[in-house]
Amino acid sequence: MLVLGGTGEARDLARRLVTAGADVTSSLAGRVSRPALPVGDVRIGGFGGAAGLAEFLREFAPTIVVDATHPFAATISANAAAACAATSVPLLVVCRPGWTARAGDDWTRVSDIAAAAEHVRTSPAGTVFLTTGRRDLAVFADDDRHDYLVRIVDPPDVPLPPRTTLLLDRGPYDLDRERALLQAHDVRLLVTKDSGGPLTVAKLDAARELGVPVLVVDRPPLPDGVTAVDTVDAVLSRLPGSAAG
């Protein structure tokens, strides 16, 4: 099996499959330095688009491909769908549920990162806490009205807003730390992608407690025609030959 990974779900899936004796290779895009590696065989790096992935599938001949990438890894998911369709290899997508606003939340949803940047430009002055990842920072770079607190895993390689405080850190994060961070920087707006999952949800809990508005970027749609489930258990139940035992 080929697992397109990089998420906690992908690591959990690989661990359970390897424990059950399945032959699993996990593929990571290699965009993050020092990634948390899954058990089993691992390859790091891109395939060269849908055509390159299709060529790999013809050589590797997996029984199934499981796309367990990040909910915002739209290009990888599209390439996987196209490559699997071209090679007749079954594809299963595991996509964790998104976050849902709770009582006391002040959320605004936008369709994409460009819409988020436009919303921020017209928002009241104050510190904006950006947690959208380093690849999307450039769209905020021309905003000189706001102070930015930018939290990312690796140093950025794109332009930043002129008034930026950079915080290099990786989750999981707990509520006490997130609350203290928002208070220390007097954050007036939190910007996040709807990644879902428990590892980074504490920032939303802290924002709710402190009355900080949240700008939530909606997920890109999954490719047409793919079969998607929302848990690792659901993936395992669908694998051919009861690979998970």
PDB file of C-alpha atoms in Angstrom, residues 9-170:
ATOM      1  CA  GLU A   9      -3.776  10.224  10.791  1.00  0.00           C
ATOM      2  CA  ALA A  10      -1.207   9.017   8.266  1.00  0.00           C
ATOM      3  CA  ARG A  11       1.261   8.076  11.012  1.00  0.00           C
ATOM      4  CA  ASP A  12      -1.438   6.264  12.989  1.00  0.00           C
ATOM      5  CA  LEU A  13      -2.533   4.408   9.864  1.00  0.00           C
ATOM      6  CA  ALA A  14       1.019   3.348   8.994  1.00  0.00           C
ATOM      7  CA  ARG A  15       1.681   2.164  12.553  1.00  0.00           C
ATOM      8  CA  ARG A  16      -1.450   0.043  12.676  1.00  0.00           C
ATOM      9  CA  LEU A  17      -0.879  -1.425   9.239  1.00  0.00           C
ATOM     10  CA  VAL A  18       2.757  -2.294   9.936  1.00  0.00           C
ATOM     11  CA  THR A  19       1.779  -3.843  13.267  1.00  0.00           C
ATOM     12  CA  ALA A  20      -0.726  -6.006  11.395  1.00  0.00           C
ATOM     13  CA  GLY A  21       2.004  -7.142   9.001  1.00  0.00           C
ATOM     14  CA  ALA A  22       0.954  -5.149   5.949  1.00  0.00           C
ATOM     15  CA  ASP A  23       3.476  -3.944   3.379  1.00  0.00           C
ATOM     16  CA  VAL A  24       3.233  -0.149   3.617  1.00  0.00           C
ATOM     17  CA  THR A  25       5.210   2.705   2.104  1.00  0.00           C
ATOM     18  CA  SER A  26       4.516   6.218   3.351  1.00  0.00           C
ATOM     19  CA  SER A  27       5.300   9.181   1.114  1.00  0.00           C
ATOM     20  CA  LEU A  28       6.006  12.642   2.531  1.00  0.00           C
ATOM     21  CA  ALA A  29       6.212  15.755   0.388  1.00  0.00           C
ATOM     22  CA  GLY A  30       9.345  16.990   2.182  1.00  0.00           C
ATOM     23  CA  ARG A  31       8.139  20.562   2.710  1.00  0.00           C
ATOM     24  CA  VAL A  32       8.830  20.538   6.452  1.00  0.00           C
ATOM     25  CA  SER A  33      12.288  20.024   7.920  1.00  0.00           C
ATOM     26  CA  ARG A  34      12.587  17.319  10.559  1.00  0.00           C
ATOM     27  CA  PRO A  35       9.128  15.842   9.948  1.00  0.00           C
ATOM     28  CA  ALA A  36       7.668  13.284  12.337  1.00  0.00           C
ATOM     29  CA  LEU A  37       8.299  10.050  10.459  1.00  0.00           C
ATOM     30  CA  PRO A  38       5.872   7.138  10.361  1.00  0.00           C
ATOM     31  CA  VAL A  39       6.925   3.556  10.992  1.00  0.00           C
ATOM     32  CA  GLY A  40       7.634   1.369   7.997  1.00  0.00           C
ATOM     33  CA  ASP A  41       9.155   2.308   4.658  1.00  0.00           C
ATOM     34  CA  VAL A  42       9.263   6.042   3.954  1.00  0.00           C
ATOM     35  CA  ARG A  43       9.987   8.035   0.816  1.00  0.00           C
ATOM     36  CA  ILE A  44      10.415  11.808   0.927  1.00  0.00           C
ATOM     37  CA  GLY A  45       9.914  14.167  -2.006  1.00  0.00           C
ATOM     38  CA  GLY A  46       7.464  14.857  -4.772  1.00  0.00           C
ATOM     39  CA  PHE A  47       6.590  12.594  -7.690  1.00  0.00           C
ATOM     40  CA  GLY A  48       6.605  15.196 -10.447  1.00  0.00           C
ATOM     41  CA  GLY A  49       2.900  15.894 -10.662  1.00  0.00           C
ATOM     42  CA  ALA A  50       0.094  13.543 -11.619  1.00  0.00           C
ATOM     43  CA  ALA A  51       2.078  12.023 -14.503  1.00  0.00           C
ATOM     44  CA  GLY A  52       5.053  11.275 -12.267  1.00  0.00           C
ATOM     45  CA  LEU A  53       2.837   9.716  -9.624  1.00  0.00           C
ATOM     46  CA  ALA A  54       1.106   7.595 -12.255  1.00  0.00           C
ATOM     47  CA  GLU A  55       4.482   6.324 -13.457  1.00  0.00           C
ATOM     48  CA  PHE A  56       5.431   5.494  -9.873  1.00  0.00           C
ATOM     49  CA  LEU A  57       2.157   3.600  -9.373  1.00  0.00           C
ATOM     50  CA  ARG A  58       2.765   1.518 -12.479  1.00  0.00           C
ATOM     51  CA  GLU A  59       6.195   0.521 -11.140  1.00  0.00           C
ATOM     52  CA  PHE A  60       5.270   0.198  -7.470  1.00  0.00           C
ATOM     53  CA  ALA A  61       1.921  -1.526  -8.194  1.00  0.00           C
ATOM     54  CA  PRO A  62       0.201  -0.879  -4.868  1.00  0.00           C
ATOM     55  CA  THR A  63      -3.071  -2.588  -4.010  1.00  0.00           C
ATOM     56  CA  ILE A  64      -4.476   0.772  -2.956  1.00  0.00           C
ATOM     57  CA  VAL A  65      -3.402   4.380  -2.403  1.00  0.00           C
ATOM     58  CA  VAL A  66      -4.546   6.127   0.762  1.00  0.00           C
ATOM     59  CA  ASP A  67      -4.437   9.919   0.599  1.00  0.00           C
ATOM     60  CA  ALA A  68      -3.979  10.993   4.226  1.00  0.00           C
ATOM     61  CA  THR A  69      -2.434  14.362   3.469  1.00  0.00           C
ATOM     62  CA  HIS A  70      -3.388  17.685   5.057  1.00  0.00           C
ATOM     63  CA  PRO A  71      -6.913  18.937   4.241  1.00  0.00           C
ATOM     64  CA  PHE A  72      -5.335  21.905   2.424  1.00  0.00           C
ATOM     65  CA  ALA A  73      -2.923  19.829   0.314  1.00  0.00           C
ATOM     66  CA  ALA A  74      -5.212  20.331  -2.675  1.00  0.00           C
ATOM     67  CA  THR A  75      -2.547  19.877  -5.362  1.00  0.00           C
ATOM     68  CA  ILE A  76      -1.342  16.568  -3.947  1.00  0.00           C
ATOM     69  CA  SER A  77      -4.899  15.277  -3.614  1.00  0.00           C
ATOM     70  CA  ALA A  78      -5.725  16.298  -7.186  1.00  0.00           C
ATOM     71  CA  ASN A  79      -2.585  14.584  -8.486  1.00  0.00           C
ATOM     72  CA  ALA A  80      -3.418  11.442  -6.534  1.00  0.00           C
ATOM     73  CA  ALA A  81      -6.950  11.330  -7.940  1.00  0.00           C
ATOM     74  CA  ALA A  82      -5.704  11.814 -11.506  1.00  0.00           C
ATOM     75  CA  ALA A  83      -2.871   9.294 -11.173  1.00  0.00           C
ATOM     76  CA  CYS A  84      -5.077   6.626  -9.621  1.00  0.00           C
ATOM     77  CA  ALA A  85      -7.708   7.125 -12.297  1.00  0.00           C
ATOM     78  CA  ALA A  86      -5.064   6.792 -15.021  1.00  0.00           C
ATOM     79  CA  THR A  87      -3.658   3.579 -13.560  1.00  0.00           C
ATOM     80  CA  SER A  88      -6.900   2.025 -12.212  1.00  0.00           C
ATOM     81  CA  VAL A  89      -5.431   1.885  -8.693  1.00  0.00           C
ATOM     82  CA  PRO A  90      -8.112   2.306  -6.005  1.00  0.00           C
ATOM     83  CA  LEU A  91      -7.872   5.541  -4.019  1.00  0.00           C
ATOM     84  CA  LEU A  92      -9.222   6.213  -0.549  1.00  0.00           C
ATOM     85  CA  VAL A  93      -9.043   9.661   1.065  1.00  0.00           C
ATOM     86  CA  VAL A  94      -9.002  10.114   4.828  1.00  0.00           C
ATOM     87  CA  CYS A  95     -10.119  13.632   5.707  1.00  0.00           C
ATOM     88  CA  ARG A  96     -10.610  14.573   9.341  1.00  0.00           C
ATOM     89  CA  PRO A  97     -13.717  16.602  10.199  1.00  0.00           C
ATOM     90  CA  GLY A  98     -13.333  20.371  10.183  1.00  0.00           C
ATOM     91  CA  TRP A  99     -13.843  22.572  13.212  1.00  0.00           C
ATOM     92  CA  THR A 100     -17.315  23.773  14.176  1.00  0.00           C
ATOM     93  CA  ALA A 101     -18.025  27.079  15.889  1.00  0.00           C
ATOM     94  CA  ARG A 102     -19.235  26.801  19.486  1.00  0.00           C
ATOM     95  CA  ALA A 103     -21.228  29.106  21.730  1.00  0.00           C
ATOM     96  CA  GLY A 104     -19.151  32.221  22.378  1.00  0.00           C
ATOM     97  CA  ASP A 105     -17.108  31.985  19.190  1.00  0.00           C
ATOM     98  CA  ASP A 106     -16.855  35.013  16.892  1.00  0.00           C
ATOM     99  CA  TRP A 107     -15.971  33.425  13.562  1.00  0.00           C
ATOM    100  CA  THR A 108     -15.977  34.729  10.022  1.00  0.00           C
ATOM    101  CA  ARG A 109     -15.463  32.205   7.245  1.00  0.00           C
ATOM    102  CA  VAL A 110     -13.792  33.017   3.926  1.00  0.00           C
ATOM    103  CA  SER A 111     -13.328  30.898   0.829  1.00  0.00           C
ATOM    104  CA  ASP A 112      -9.554  31.048   0.441  1.00  0.00           C
ATOM    105  CA  ILE A 113      -6.351  32.683   1.656  1.00  0.00           C
ATOM    106  CA  ALA A 114      -6.655  35.638  -0.752  1.00  0.00           C
ATOM    107  CA  ALA A 115     -10.069  36.441   0.701  1.00  0.00           C
ATOM    108  CA  ALA A 116      -8.557  36.177   4.177  1.00  0.00           C
ATOM    109  CA  ALA A 117      -5.861  38.722   3.313  1.00  0.00           C
ATOM    110  CA  GLU A 118      -8.448  41.118   1.911  1.00  0.00           C
ATOM    111  CA  HIS A 119     -10.556  40.781   5.052  1.00  0.00           C
ATOM    112  CA  VAL A 120      -7.558  41.490   7.270  1.00  0.00           C
ATOM    113  CA  ARG A 121      -6.632  44.624   5.320  1.00  0.00           C
ATOM    114  CA  THR A 122     -10.023  46.143   6.104  1.00  0.00           C
ATOM    115  CA  SER A 123     -10.145  45.026   9.742  1.00  0.00           C
ATOM    116  CA  PRO A 124      -9.421  47.378  12.677  1.00  0.00           C
ATOM    117  CA  ALA A 125      -5.791  48.058  13.519  1.00  0.00           C
ATOM    118  CA  GLY A 126      -4.144  45.714  15.992  1.00  0.00           C
ATOM    119  CA  THR A 127      -2.125  42.518  16.130  1.00  0.00           C
ATOM    120  CA  VAL A 128      -3.119  39.725  13.745  1.00  0.00           C
ATOM    121  CA  PHE A 129      -2.111  36.188  14.689  1.00  0.00           C
ATOM    122  CA  LEU A 130      -1.419  34.233  11.482  1.00  0.00           C
ATOM    123  CA  THR A 131      -1.417  30.432  11.735  1.00  0.00           C
ATOM    124  CA  THR A 132      -1.981  29.600   8.070  1.00  0.00           C
ATOM    125  CA  GLY A 133       1.454  28.181   7.219  1.00  0.00           C
ATOM    126  CA  ARG A 134       4.515  29.682   5.589  1.00  0.00           C
ATOM    127  CA  ARG A 135       3.495  29.090   1.962  1.00  0.00           C
ATOM    128  CA  ASP A 136       0.586  31.538   2.239  1.00  0.00           C
ATOM    129  CA  LEU A 137       2.340  34.440   3.934  1.00  0.00           C
ATOM    130  CA  ALA A 138       3.116  36.437   0.782  1.00  0.00           C
ATOM    131  CA  VAL A 139      -0.505  37.517   0.292  1.00  0.00           C
ATOM    132  CA  PHE A 140      -0.271  39.510   3.530  1.00  0.00           C
ATOM    133  CA  ALA A 141       3.101  41.093   2.737  1.00  0.00           C
ATOM    134  CA  ASP A 142       1.801  44.461   1.495  1.00  0.00           C
ATOM    135  CA  ASP A 143      -0.223  45.152   4.665  1.00  0.00           C
ATOM    136  CA  ASP A 144       1.534  47.871   6.664  1.00  0.00           C
ATOM    137  CA  ARG A 145      -1.513  48.742   8.818  1.00  0.00           C
ATOM    138  CA  HIS A 146      -1.332  45.770  11.159  1.00  0.00           C
ATOM    139  CA  ASP A 147       1.181  44.131  13.434  1.00  0.00           C
ATOM    140  CA  TYR A 148       1.511  40.421  12.686  1.00  0.00           C
ATOM    141  CA  LEU A 149       2.392  37.507  14.902  1.00  0.00           C
ATOM    142  CA  VAL A 150       3.282  34.676  12.522  1.00  0.00           C
ATOM    143  CA  ARG A 151       3.672  31.136  13.839  1.00  0.00           C
ATOM    144  CA  ILE A 152       5.189  28.572  11.478  1.00  0.00           C
ATOM    145  CA  VAL A 153       7.330  25.463  11.744  1.00  0.00           C
ATOM    146  CA  ASP A 154      10.194  26.429   9.422  1.00  0.00           C
ATOM    147  CA  PRO A 155      11.671  29.835   8.506  1.00  0.00           C
ATOM    148  CA  PRO A 156       9.759  31.542   5.684  1.00  0.00           C
ATOM    149  CA  ASP A 157      11.098  31.883   2.151  1.00  0.00           C
ATOM    150  CA  VAL A 158       8.512  34.452   1.018  1.00  0.00           C
ATOM    151  CA  PRO A 159       8.035  38.172   1.798  1.00  0.00           C
ATOM    152  CA  LEU A 160       6.472  39.054   5.150  1.00  0.00           C
ATOM    153  CA  PRO A 161       4.412  42.039   6.284  1.00  0.00           C
ATOM    154  CA  PRO A 162       6.717  44.872   7.402  1.00  0.00           C
ATOM    155  CA  ARG A 163       5.646  44.667  11.057  1.00  0.00           C
ATOM    156  CA  THR A 164       6.011  40.960  11.779  1.00  0.00           C
ATOM    157  CA  THR A 165       7.023  39.019  14.868  1.00  0.00           C
ATOM    158  CA  LEU A 166       8.070  35.525  13.820  1.00  0.00           C
ATOM    159  CA  LEU A 167       7.512  32.530  16.082  1.00  0.00           C
ATOM    160  CA  LEU A 168       9.012  29.201  14.994  1.00  0.00           C
ATOM    161  CA  ASP A 169       7.135  26.449  16.783  1.00  0.00           C
ATOM    162  CA  ARG A 170       5.161  23.282  16.127  1.00  0.00           C
TER     163      ARG A 170
END
